[in-house]
PDB file of C-alpha atoms in Angstrom:
ATOM      1  CA  MET M   1     102.348  97.521 117.201  1.00  0.00           C
ATOM      2  CA  ALA M   2     102.227  96.838 113.479  1.00  0.00           C
ATOM      3  CA  LEU M   3     102.138  93.353 112.024  1.00  0.00           C
ATOM      4  CA  SER M   4     105.609  93.942 110.590  1.00  0.00           C
ATOM      5  CA  ASP M   5     106.953  94.641 114.084  1.00  0.00           C
ATOM      6  CA  LEU M   6     106.218  91.116 115.303  1.00  0.00           C
ATOM      7  CA  GLY M   7     109.296  89.721 113.592  1.00  0.00           C
ATOM      8  CA  PHE M   8     107.600  86.957 111.639  1.00  0.00           C
ATOM      9  CA  PRO M   9     109.704  85.227 108.974  1.00  0.00           C
ATOM     10  CA  GLN M  10     108.943  86.468 105.495  1.00  0.00           C
ATOM     11  CA  ASP M  11     110.098  83.388 103.599  1.00  0.00           C
ATOM     12  CA  ARG M  12     107.553  80.805 104.695  1.00  0.00           C
ATOM     13  CA  THR M  13     103.954  80.257 105.720  1.00  0.00           C
ATOM     14  CA  LEU M  14     103.280  81.078 109.358  1.00  0.00           C
ATOM     15  CA  VAL M  15     101.784  78.443 111.656  1.00  0.00           C
ATOM     16  CA  MET M  16      99.100  79.571 114.095  1.00  0.00           C
ATOM     17  CA  GLY M  17      98.401  77.033 116.843  1.00  0.00           C
ATOM     18  CA  ILE M  18      94.833  76.703 118.085  1.00  0.00           C
ATOM     19  CA  LEU M  19      94.178  76.817 121.822  1.00  0.00           C
ATOM     20  CA  ASN M  20      90.474  76.516 122.579  1.00  0.00           C
ATOM     21  CA  VAL M  21      89.777  77.113 126.267  1.00  0.00           C
ATOM     22  CA  THR M  22      86.250  75.786 125.848  1.00  0.00           C
ATOM     23  CA  PRO M  23      84.178  72.711 126.663  1.00  0.00           C
ATOM     24  CA  ASP M  24      82.451  72.540 123.279  1.00  0.00           C
ATOM     25  CA  SER M  25      84.729  73.410 120.350  1.00  0.00           C
ATOM     26  CA  PHE M  26      84.248  70.992 117.473  1.00  0.00           C
ATOM     27  CA  ALA M  27      87.694  69.341 117.367  1.00  0.00           C
ATOM     28  CA  ASP M  28      89.089  69.646 120.883  1.00  0.00           C
ATOM     29  CA  GLY M  29      86.339  70.924 123.144  1.00  0.00           C
ATOM     30  CA  GLY M  30      87.018  70.129 126.790  1.00  0.00           C
ATOM     31  CA  ARG M  31      90.617  68.986 126.329  1.00  0.00           C
ATOM     32  CA  TYR M  32      92.060  72.289 127.525  1.00  0.00           C
ATOM     33  CA  ASN M  33      89.108  73.684 129.457  1.00  0.00           C
ATOM     34  CA  SER M  34      91.116  74.500 132.579  1.00  0.00           C
ATOM     35  CA  LYS M  35      93.932  76.926 133.156  1.00  0.00           C
ATOM     36  CA  GLU M  36      96.393  74.134 133.947  1.00  0.00           C
ATOM     37  CA  ASN M  37      95.586  72.096 130.847  1.00  0.00           C
ATOM     38  CA  ALA M  38      95.493  75.194 128.663  1.00  0.00           C
ATOM     39  CA  LEU M  39      98.893  76.358 129.871  1.00  0.00           C
ATOM     40  CA  GLU M  40     100.399  72.910 129.325  1.00  0.00           C
ATOM     41  CA  ARG M  41      98.980  72.874 125.806  1.00  0.00           C
ATOM     42  CA  GLY M  42     100.177  76.412 125.128  1.00  0.00           C
ATOM     43  CA  ARG M  43     103.705  75.583 126.247  1.00  0.00           C
ATOM     44  CA  LYS M  44     103.674  72.563 123.936  1.00  0.00           C
ATOM     45  CA  LEU M  45     102.491  74.641 120.966  1.00  0.00           C
ATOM     46  CA  LEU M  46     105.229  77.166 121.665  1.00  0.00           C
ATOM     47  CA  ALA M  47     107.903  74.474 121.960  1.00  0.00           C
ATOM     48  CA  GLU M  48     106.767  72.938 118.676  1.00  0.00           C
ATOM     49  CA  GLY M  49     107.339  76.216 116.872  1.00  0.00           C
ATOM     50  CA  ALA M  50     104.003  78.007 116.742  1.00  0.00           C
ATOM     51  CA  ASP M  51     104.497  81.482 115.311  1.00  0.00           C
ATOM     52  CA  ILE M  52     101.200  82.556 116.881  1.00  0.00           C
ATOM     53  CA  ILE M  53      99.014  80.937 119.533  1.00  0.00           C
ATOM     54  CA  ASP M  54      95.349  81.705 118.933  1.00  0.00           C
ATOM     55  CA  ILE M  55      93.418  81.623 122.215  1.00  0.00           C
ATOM     56  CA  GLY M  56      89.631  81.461 122.173  1.00  0.00           C
ATOM     57  CA  GLY M  57      87.157  81.128 125.003  1.00  0.00           C
ATOM     58  CA  GLU M  58      83.898  80.777 123.092  1.00  0.00           C
ATOM     59  CA  SER M  59      83.037  78.042 120.613  1.00  0.00           C
ATOM     60  CA  THR M  60      81.992  79.281 117.189  1.00  0.00           C
ATOM     61  CA  ARG M  61      81.050  75.927 115.686  1.00  0.00           C
ATOM     62  CA  PRO M  62      77.695  75.913 113.860  1.00  0.00           C
ATOM     63  CA  GLY M  63      74.795  75.819 116.324  1.00  0.00           C
ATOM     64  CA  SER M  64      76.825  76.749 119.394  1.00  0.00           C
ATOM     65  CA  ASP M  65      75.352  78.937 122.140  1.00  0.00           C
ATOM     66  CA  ARG M  66      76.872  82.206 123.257  1.00  0.00           C
ATOM     67  CA  ILE M  67      78.416  82.571 126.686  1.00  0.00           C
ATOM     68  CA  SER M  68      78.574  85.695 128.829  1.00  0.00           C
ATOM     69  CA  VAL M  69      81.371  88.239 128.507  1.00  0.00           C
ATOM     70  CA  GLU M  70      82.389  87.444 132.070  1.00  0.00           C
ATOM     71  CA  GLU M  71      82.755  83.744 131.365  1.00  0.00           C
ATOM     72  CA  GLU M  72      84.763  84.384 128.209  1.00  0.00           C
ATOM     73  CA  LEU M  73      87.090  86.705 130.118  1.00  0.00           C
ATOM     74  CA  ASP M  74      87.495  84.204 132.951  1.00  0.00           C
ATOM     75  CA  ARG M  75      88.495  81.514 130.476  1.00  0.00           C
ATOM     76  CA  VAL M  76      91.008  83.397 128.373  1.00  0.00           C
ATOM     77  CA  ILE M  77      92.680  86.200 130.328  1.00  0.00           C
ATOM     78  CA  PRO M  78      94.744  84.041 132.738  1.00  0.00           C
ATOM     79  CA  VAL M  79      95.969  81.936 129.817  1.00  0.00           C
ATOM     80  CA  VAL M  80      96.777  84.950 127.643  1.00  0.00           C
ATOM     81  CA  SER M  81      98.705  86.551 130.498  1.00  0.00           C
ATOM     82  CA  ALA M  82     100.724  83.447 131.368  1.00  0.00           C
ATOM     83  CA  LEU M  83     101.656  82.466 127.813  1.00  0.00           C
ATOM     84  CA  SER M  84     102.520  85.990 126.725  1.00  0.00           C
ATOM     85  CA  GLN M  85     104.971  86.138 129.625  1.00  0.00           C
ATOM     86  CA  LEU M  86     106.692  83.105 128.108  1.00  0.00           C
ATOM     87  CA  GLY M  87     107.275  85.085 124.929  1.00  0.00           C
ATOM     88  CA  ALA M  88     104.435  83.674 122.830  1.00  0.00           C
ATOM     89  CA  VAL M  89     102.810  85.903 120.229  1.00  0.00           C
ATOM     90  CA  ILE M  90      99.149  85.627 121.223  1.00  0.00           C
ATOM     91  CA  SER M  91      96.110  86.344 119.099  1.00  0.00           C
ATOM     92  CA  ILE M  92      92.797  86.599 120.893  1.00  0.00           C
ATOM     93  CA  ASP M  93      89.996  84.811 119.063  1.00  0.00           C
ATOM     94  CA  THR M  94      86.905  86.834 119.980  1.00  0.00           C
ATOM     95  CA  THR M  95      84.066  88.834 118.469  1.00  0.00           C
ATOM     96  CA  ARG M  96      83.730  91.078 121.535  1.00  0.00           C
ATOM     97  CA  ALA M  97      85.581  94.360 121.891  1.00  0.00           C
ATOM     98  CA  GLU M  98      85.663  94.107 125.679  1.00  0.00           C
ATOM     99  CA  VAL M  99      87.384  90.730 125.529  1.00  0.00           C
ATOM    100  CA  ALA M 100      89.787  91.931 122.846  1.00  0.00           C
ATOM    101  CA  VAL M 101      90.788  94.998 124.859  1.00  0.00           C
ATOM    102  CA  SER M 102      91.276  92.981 128.055  1.00  0.00           C
ATOM    103  CA  ALA M 103      93.334  90.378 126.235  1.00  0.00           C
ATOM    104  CA  LEU M 104      95.538  93.042 124.641  1.00  0.00           C
ATOM    105  CA  SER M 105      96.098  94.538 128.082  1.00  0.00           C
ATOM    106  CA  ALA M 106      97.059  91.041 129.316  1.00  0.00           C
ATOM    107  CA  GLY M 107      99.670  90.589 126.597  1.00  0.00           C
ATOM    108  CA  ALA M 108      97.894  89.547 123.383  1.00  0.00           C
ATOM    109  CA  ARG M 109      99.224  91.265 120.275  1.00  0.00           C
ATOM    110  CA  ILE M 110      96.711  90.339 117.567  1.00  0.00           C
ATOM    111  CA  VAL M 111      92.906  90.356 117.427  1.00  0.00           C
ATOM    112  CA  ASN M 112      91.293  87.522 115.461  1.00  0.00           C
ATOM    113  CA  ASP M 113      87.628  88.360 114.852  1.00  0.00           C
ATOM    114  CA  ILE M 114      85.543  85.829 112.929  1.00  0.00           C
ATOM    115  CA  SER M 115      82.808  88.433 112.443  1.00  0.00           C
ATOM    116  CA  ALA M 116      85.138  91.028 110.864  1.00  0.00           C
ATOM    117  CA  GLY M 117      83.627  93.659 113.137  1.00  0.00           C
ATOM    118  CA  LEU M 118      79.979  92.849 112.504  1.00  0.00           C
ATOM    119  CA  ALA M 119      79.248  91.254 115.888  1.00  0.00           C
ATOM    120  CA  ASP M 120      80.276  94.226 118.020  1.00  0.00           C
ATOM    121  CA  PRO M 121      80.233  97.834 116.730  1.00  0.00           C
ATOM    122  CA  GLU M 122      82.957  98.763 119.215  1.00  0.00           C
ATOM    123  CA  MET M 123      85.450  96.231 117.876  1.00  0.00           C
ATOM    124  CA  LEU M 124      86.893  98.163 114.937  1.00  0.00           C
ATOM    125  CA  PRO M 125      87.285 101.486 116.798  1.00  0.00           C
ATOM    126  CA  GLU M 126      88.937  99.740 119.756  1.00  0.00           C
ATOM    127  CA  VAL M 127      91.383  97.874 117.514  1.00  0.00           C
ATOM    128  CA  ALA M 128      92.146 101.067 115.606  1.00  0.00           C
ATOM    129  CA  ALA M 129      92.818 102.955 118.850  1.00  0.00           C
ATOM    130  CA  ARG M 130      95.403 100.352 119.851  1.00  0.00           C
ATOM    131  CA  ALA M 131      97.016 100.064 116.401  1.00  0.00           C
ATOM    132  CA  VAL M 132      97.345  96.265 116.567  1.00  0.00           C
ATOM    133  CA  PRO M 133      97.081  93.626 113.832  1.00  0.00           C
ATOM    134  CA  TYR M 134      93.527  92.552 113.027  1.00  0.00           C
ATOM    135  CA  ILE M 135      92.429  89.319 111.358  1.00  0.00           C
ATOM    136  CA  ALA M 136      89.032  89.688 109.696  1.00  0.00           C
ATOM    137  CA  MET M 137      87.177  86.549 108.675  1.00  0.00           C
ATOM    138  CA  HIS M 138      84.288  86.096 106.263  1.00  0.00           C
ATOM    139  CA  THR M 139      81.115  84.541 107.570  1.00  0.00           C
ATOM    140  CA  ARG M 140      77.395  85.148 107.404  1.00  0.00           C
ATOM    141  CA  GLY M 141      75.212  85.443 110.484  1.00  0.00           C
ATOM    142  CA  ASN M 142      75.952  84.002 113.885  1.00  0.00           C
ATOM    143  CA  SER M 143      76.591  80.393 114.854  1.00  0.00           C
ATOM    144  CA  LYS M 144      72.876  79.620 114.916  1.00  0.00           C
ATOM    145  CA  GLU M 145      72.238  81.132 111.477  1.00  0.00           C
ATOM    146  CA  MET M 146      75.318  80.400 109.413  1.00  0.00           C
ATOM    147  CA  THR M 147      74.318  76.994 108.032  1.00  0.00           C
ATOM    148  CA  SER M 148      71.067  78.382 106.623  1.00  0.00           C
ATOM    149  CA  LEU M 149      72.989  81.235 104.964  1.00  0.00           C
ATOM    150  CA  ALA M 150      75.391  78.999 103.020  1.00  0.00           C
ATOM    151  CA  SER M 151      73.826  79.819  99.648  1.00  0.00           C
ATOM    152  CA  TYR M 152      75.870  81.375  96.833  1.00  0.00           C
ATOM    153  CA  ALA M 153      75.444  81.916  93.115  1.00  0.00           C
ATOM    154  CA  ASN M 154      79.230  82.261  92.873  1.00  0.00           C
ATOM    155  CA  VAL M 155      80.965  81.700  96.183  1.00  0.00           C
ATOM    156  CA  VAL M 156      84.323  83.153  95.168  1.00  0.00           C
ATOM    157  CA  THR M 157      82.868  86.370  93.771  1.00  0.00           C
ATOM    158  CA  GLU M 158      80.513  86.816  96.703  1.00  0.00           C
ATOM    159  CA  VAL M 159      83.083  86.088  99.416  1.00  0.00           C
ATOM    160  CA  VAL M 160      85.616  88.418  97.767  1.00  0.00           C
ATOM    161  CA  ASP M 161      82.981  91.152  97.470  1.00  0.00           C
ATOM    162  CA  GLU M 162      81.829  90.720 101.074  1.00  0.00           C
ATOM    163  CA  LEU M 163      85.396  90.709 102.372  1.00  0.00           C
ATOM    164  CA  ASN M 164      86.088  93.851 100.370  1.00  0.00           C
ATOM    165  CA  GLN M 165      83.101  95.531 102.032  1.00  0.00           C
ATOM    166  CA  ARG M 166      84.515  94.641 105.433  1.00  0.00           C
ATOM    167  CA  VAL M 167      87.929  95.944 104.420  1.00  0.00           C
ATOM    168  CA  LEU M 168      86.361  99.308 103.621  1.00  0.00           C
ATOM    169  CA  ALA M 169      84.714  99.392 107.046  1.00  0.00           C
ATOM    170  CA  ILE M 170      87.955  98.330 108.731  1.00  0.00           C
ATOM    171  CA  LEU M 171      90.004 101.030 107.006  1.00  0.00           C
ATOM    172  CA  ASN M 172      87.335 103.662 107.580  1.00  0.00           C
ATOM    173  CA  ALA M 173      87.477 102.833 111.291  1.00  0.00           C
ATOM    174  CA  GLY M 174      91.149 103.790 111.283  1.00  0.00           C
ATOM    175  CA  ILE M 175      92.861 100.396 111.277  1.00  0.00           C
ATOM    176  CA  MET M 176      96.064 100.661 109.266  1.00  0.00           C
ATOM    177  CA  PRO M 177      96.041  98.626 106.041  1.00  0.00           C
ATOM    178  CA  GLU M 178      99.397  97.086 106.947  1.00  0.00           C
ATOM    179  CA  ASN M 179      97.736  95.605 110.046  1.00  0.00           C
ATOM    180  CA  VAL M 180      94.941  93.778 108.209  1.00  0.00           C
ATOM    181  CA  VAL M 181      94.881  90.023 107.541  1.00  0.00           C
ATOM    182  CA  LEU M 182      91.946  88.375 105.748  1.00  0.00           C
ATOM    183  CA  ASP M 183      90.467  84.917 106.300  1.00  0.00           C
ATOM    184  CA  PRO M 184      87.896  83.507 103.829  1.00  0.00           C
ATOM    185  CA  GLY M 185      86.198  81.595 106.641  1.00  0.00           C
ATOM    186  CA  ILE M 186      86.489  77.985 105.532  1.00  0.00           C
ATOM    187  CA  GLY M 187      83.496  76.105 106.975  1.00  0.00           C
ATOM    188  CA  PHE M 188      81.681  79.224 108.164  1.00  0.00           C
ATOM    189  CA  ALA M 189      78.396  79.623 106.275  1.00  0.00           C
ATOM    190  CA  LYS M 190      79.866  77.375 103.597  1.00  0.00           C
ATOM    191  CA  GLU M 191      79.283  73.842 102.379  1.00  0.00           C
ATOM    192  CA  ALA M 192      82.071  71.524 101.246  1.00  0.00           C
ATOM    193  CA  GLU M 193      81.945  72.604  97.600  1.00  0.00           C
ATOM    194  CA  HIS M 194      82.180  76.253  98.661  1.00  0.00           C
ATOM    195  CA  ASN M 195      85.288  75.536 100.722  1.00  0.00           C
ATOM    196  CA  TRP M 196      87.023  73.787  97.831  1.00  0.00           C
ATOM    197  CA  SER M 197      86.128  76.607  95.451  1.00  0.00           C
ATOM    198  CA  LEU M 198      87.667  79.151  97.802  1.00  0.00           C
ATOM    199  CA  LEU M 199      90.808  77.089  98.335  1.00  0.00           C
ATOM    200  CA  ASN M 200      91.186  76.925  94.564  1.00  0.00           C
ATOM    201  CA  ALA M 201      90.778  80.699  94.333  1.00  0.00           C
ATOM    202  CA  LEU M 202      93.791  81.866  96.334  1.00  0.00           C
ATOM    203  CA  PRO M 203      94.872  84.322  93.603  1.00  0.00           C
ATOM    204  CA  GLU M 204      91.498  86.080  93.834  1.00  0.00           C
ATOM    205  CA  LEU M 205      91.741  86.249  97.627  1.00  0.00           C
ATOM    206  CA  LYS M 206      95.322  87.538  97.508  1.00  0.00           C
ATOM    207  CA  ALA M 207      94.301  90.125  94.919  1.00  0.00           C
ATOM    208  CA  LEU M 208      92.461  91.994  97.669  1.00  0.00           C
ATOM    209  CA  GLY M 209      95.946  93.118  98.685  1.00  0.00           C
ATOM    210  CA  PHE M 210      96.236  91.682 102.198  1.00  0.00           C
ATOM    211  CA  PRO M 211      97.859  88.630 103.797  1.00  0.00           C
ATOM    212  CA  VAL M 212      95.545  85.606 103.814  1.00  0.00           C
ATOM    213  CA  LEU M 213      95.055  83.185 106.709  1.00  0.00           C
ATOM    214  CA  ILE M 214      93.434  79.792 106.122  1.00  0.00           C
ATOM    215  CA  GLY M 215      91.768  77.886 108.955  1.00  0.00           C
ATOM    216  CA  ALA M 216      90.745  74.478 107.671  1.00  0.00           C
ATOM    217  CA  SER M 217      92.159  72.223 110.372  1.00  0.00           C
ATOM    218  CA  ARG M 218      90.202  68.966 110.812  1.00  0.00           C
ATOM    219  CA  LYS M 219      87.034  70.497 109.417  1.00  0.00           C
ATOM    220  CA  ARG M 220      84.014  68.584 108.216  1.00  0.00           C
ATOM    221  CA  PHE M 221      84.631  69.077 104.490  1.00  0.00           C
ATOM    222  CA  LEU M 222      87.943  67.225 104.843  1.00  0.00           C
ATOM    223  CA  GLY M 223      86.182  64.442 106.713  1.00  0.00           C
ATOM    224  CA  ALA M 224      83.586  64.196 103.967  1.00  0.00           C
ATOM    225  CA  LEU M 225      86.329  63.816 101.365  1.00  0.00           C
ATOM    226  CA  ILE M 226      88.192  61.018 103.130  1.00  0.00           C
ATOM    227  CA  GLY M 227      85.286  59.404 104.985  1.00  0.00           C
ATOM    228  CA  ALA M 228      86.384  60.385 108.497  1.00  0.00           C
ATOM    229  CA  THR M 229      83.776  61.374 111.063  1.00  0.00           C
ATOM    230  CA  ASP M 230      86.299  61.542 113.907  1.00  0.00           C
ATOM    231  CA  THR M 231      88.032  64.920 113.895  1.00  0.00           C
ATOM    232  CA  ASP M 232      91.464  63.546 114.849  1.00  0.00           C
ATOM    233  CA  ALA M 233      91.305  61.203 111.852  1.00  0.00           C
ATOM    234  CA  ARG M 234      91.252  64.255 109.578  1.00  0.00           C
ATOM    235  CA  GLU M 235      94.748  65.384 110.592  1.00  0.00           C
ATOM    236  CA  ALA M 236      96.580  63.733 107.706  1.00  0.00           C
ATOM    237  CA  ALA M 237      94.251  65.411 105.209  1.00  0.00           C
ATOM    238  CA  THR M 238      94.859  68.741 106.942  1.00  0.00           C
ATOM    239  CA  ILE M 239      98.637  68.262 106.682  1.00  0.00           C
ATOM    240  CA  ALA M 240      98.299  67.551 102.961  1.00  0.00           C
ATOM    241  CA  LEU M 241      96.334  70.766 102.570  1.00  0.00           C
ATOM    242  CA  THR M 242      98.959  72.708 104.523  1.00  0.00           C
ATOM    243  CA  SER M 243     101.671  71.467 102.172  1.00  0.00           C
ATOM    244  CA  LEU M 244      99.744  72.745  99.174  1.00  0.00           C
ATOM    245  CA  LEU M 245      98.954  76.073 100.815  1.00  0.00           C
ATOM    246  CA  ALA M 246     102.566  76.579 101.857  1.00  0.00           C
ATOM    247  CA  GLU M 247     103.759  75.772  98.341  1.00  0.00           C
ATOM    248  CA  ARG M 248     101.374  78.492  97.132  1.00  0.00           C
ATOM    249  CA  LYS M 249     102.903  80.963  99.621  1.00  0.00           C
ATOM    250  CA  ILE M 250      99.820  81.557 101.747  1.00  0.00           C
ATOM    251  CA  TRP M 251     100.588  83.928 104.629  1.00  0.00           C
ATOM    252  CA  GLY M 252      99.386  81.674 107.436  1.00  0.00           C
ATOM    253  CA  ILE M 253      97.539  78.535 108.455  1.00  0.00           C
ATOM    254  CA  ARG M 254      95.538  77.962 111.641  1.00  0.00           C
ATOM    255  CA  VAL M 255      95.999  74.385 112.895  1.00  0.00           C
ATOM    256  CA  HIS M 256      95.721  72.055 115.871  1.00  0.00           C
ATOM    257  CA  ASP M 257      98.966  70.056 115.539  1.00  0.00           C
ATOM    258  CA  VAL M 258     101.768  72.593 115.206  1.00  0.00           C
ATOM    259  CA  LYS M 259     104.778  70.284 114.807  1.00  0.00           C
ATOM    260  CA  ALA M 260     103.315  68.298 111.926  1.00  0.00           C
ATOM    261  CA  HIS M 261     102.389  71.458 110.089  1.00  0.00           C
ATOM    262  CA  ARG M 262     105.736  73.155 110.686  1.00  0.00           C
ATOM    263  CA  ASP M 263     107.292  70.045 109.144  1.00  0.00           C
ATOM    264  CA  ALA M 264     104.908  70.251 106.177  1.00  0.00           C
ATOM    265  CA  VAL M 265     105.782  73.930 105.665  1.00  0.00           C
ATOM    266  CA  ARG M 266     109.504  73.086 105.722  1.00  0.00           C
ATOM    267  CA  VAL M 267     109.055  70.376 103.108  1.00  0.00           C
ATOM    268  CA  ALA M 268     106.967  72.658 100.880  1.00  0.00           C
ATOM    269  CA  GLY M 269     109.695  75.284 101.135  1.00  0.00           C
ATOM    270  CA  MET M 270     112.120  72.961  99.357  1.00  0.00           C
ATOM    271  CA  PHE M 271     110.131  73.189  96.116  1.00  0.00           C
ATOM    272  CA  LEU M 272     110.739  76.261  93.948  1.00  0.00           C
TER     273      LEU M 272
END
């Protein structure tokens, strides 16, 4: 199924709702770490107008430990299956091909890979074989390494170049160009000034020729700007950012509070 077959509106920024089925994600770890809580949250995201629900079973915050494939599957597959049956468009947030394939079989329709295929050599061929949309994010190293790798002479040039290298690998693996979405990886192997530079470089990111997804919801660089250590207290700053991104016609945003961000997208759409 191609990205264009999913029936997304073409006249506004899409809103991807985050559903972390984990005990340790940075903003909402443990809140939805059971099937019952996850399903309740997923139904709420869907009712609030999420275009996509992004389900992840492994925390990727800096310093986090990996879990086994079996544990990741146990966390996400029942939730993917149940929510897809309700009509939700599900993306599976994983770096493992085995998890991606199982989630697609359970009803997911998009693969969201923060490693852009670097973490698992089987990921790109498996996605290509299934002809599904693929979101490729920029990062450096794994969760343990990324903070130490946040060093750039020119972050925009380097991120664009590194994303372009991944695009070549993605296309060479057989993934159709019309199925590729790029994510600059806000907060992944990047300090606050790097994040702001990238957000101010949307034309350069769009010039790669693919839809761009931004995932900045409640992240530390927003907290540093407004003096908020509590992640929930960063929501207003995230909504302000969404308004600006939607006004600039970004393809999609990945957020925790779907209703507030759908409202922000609607308001931004009133400005020509």
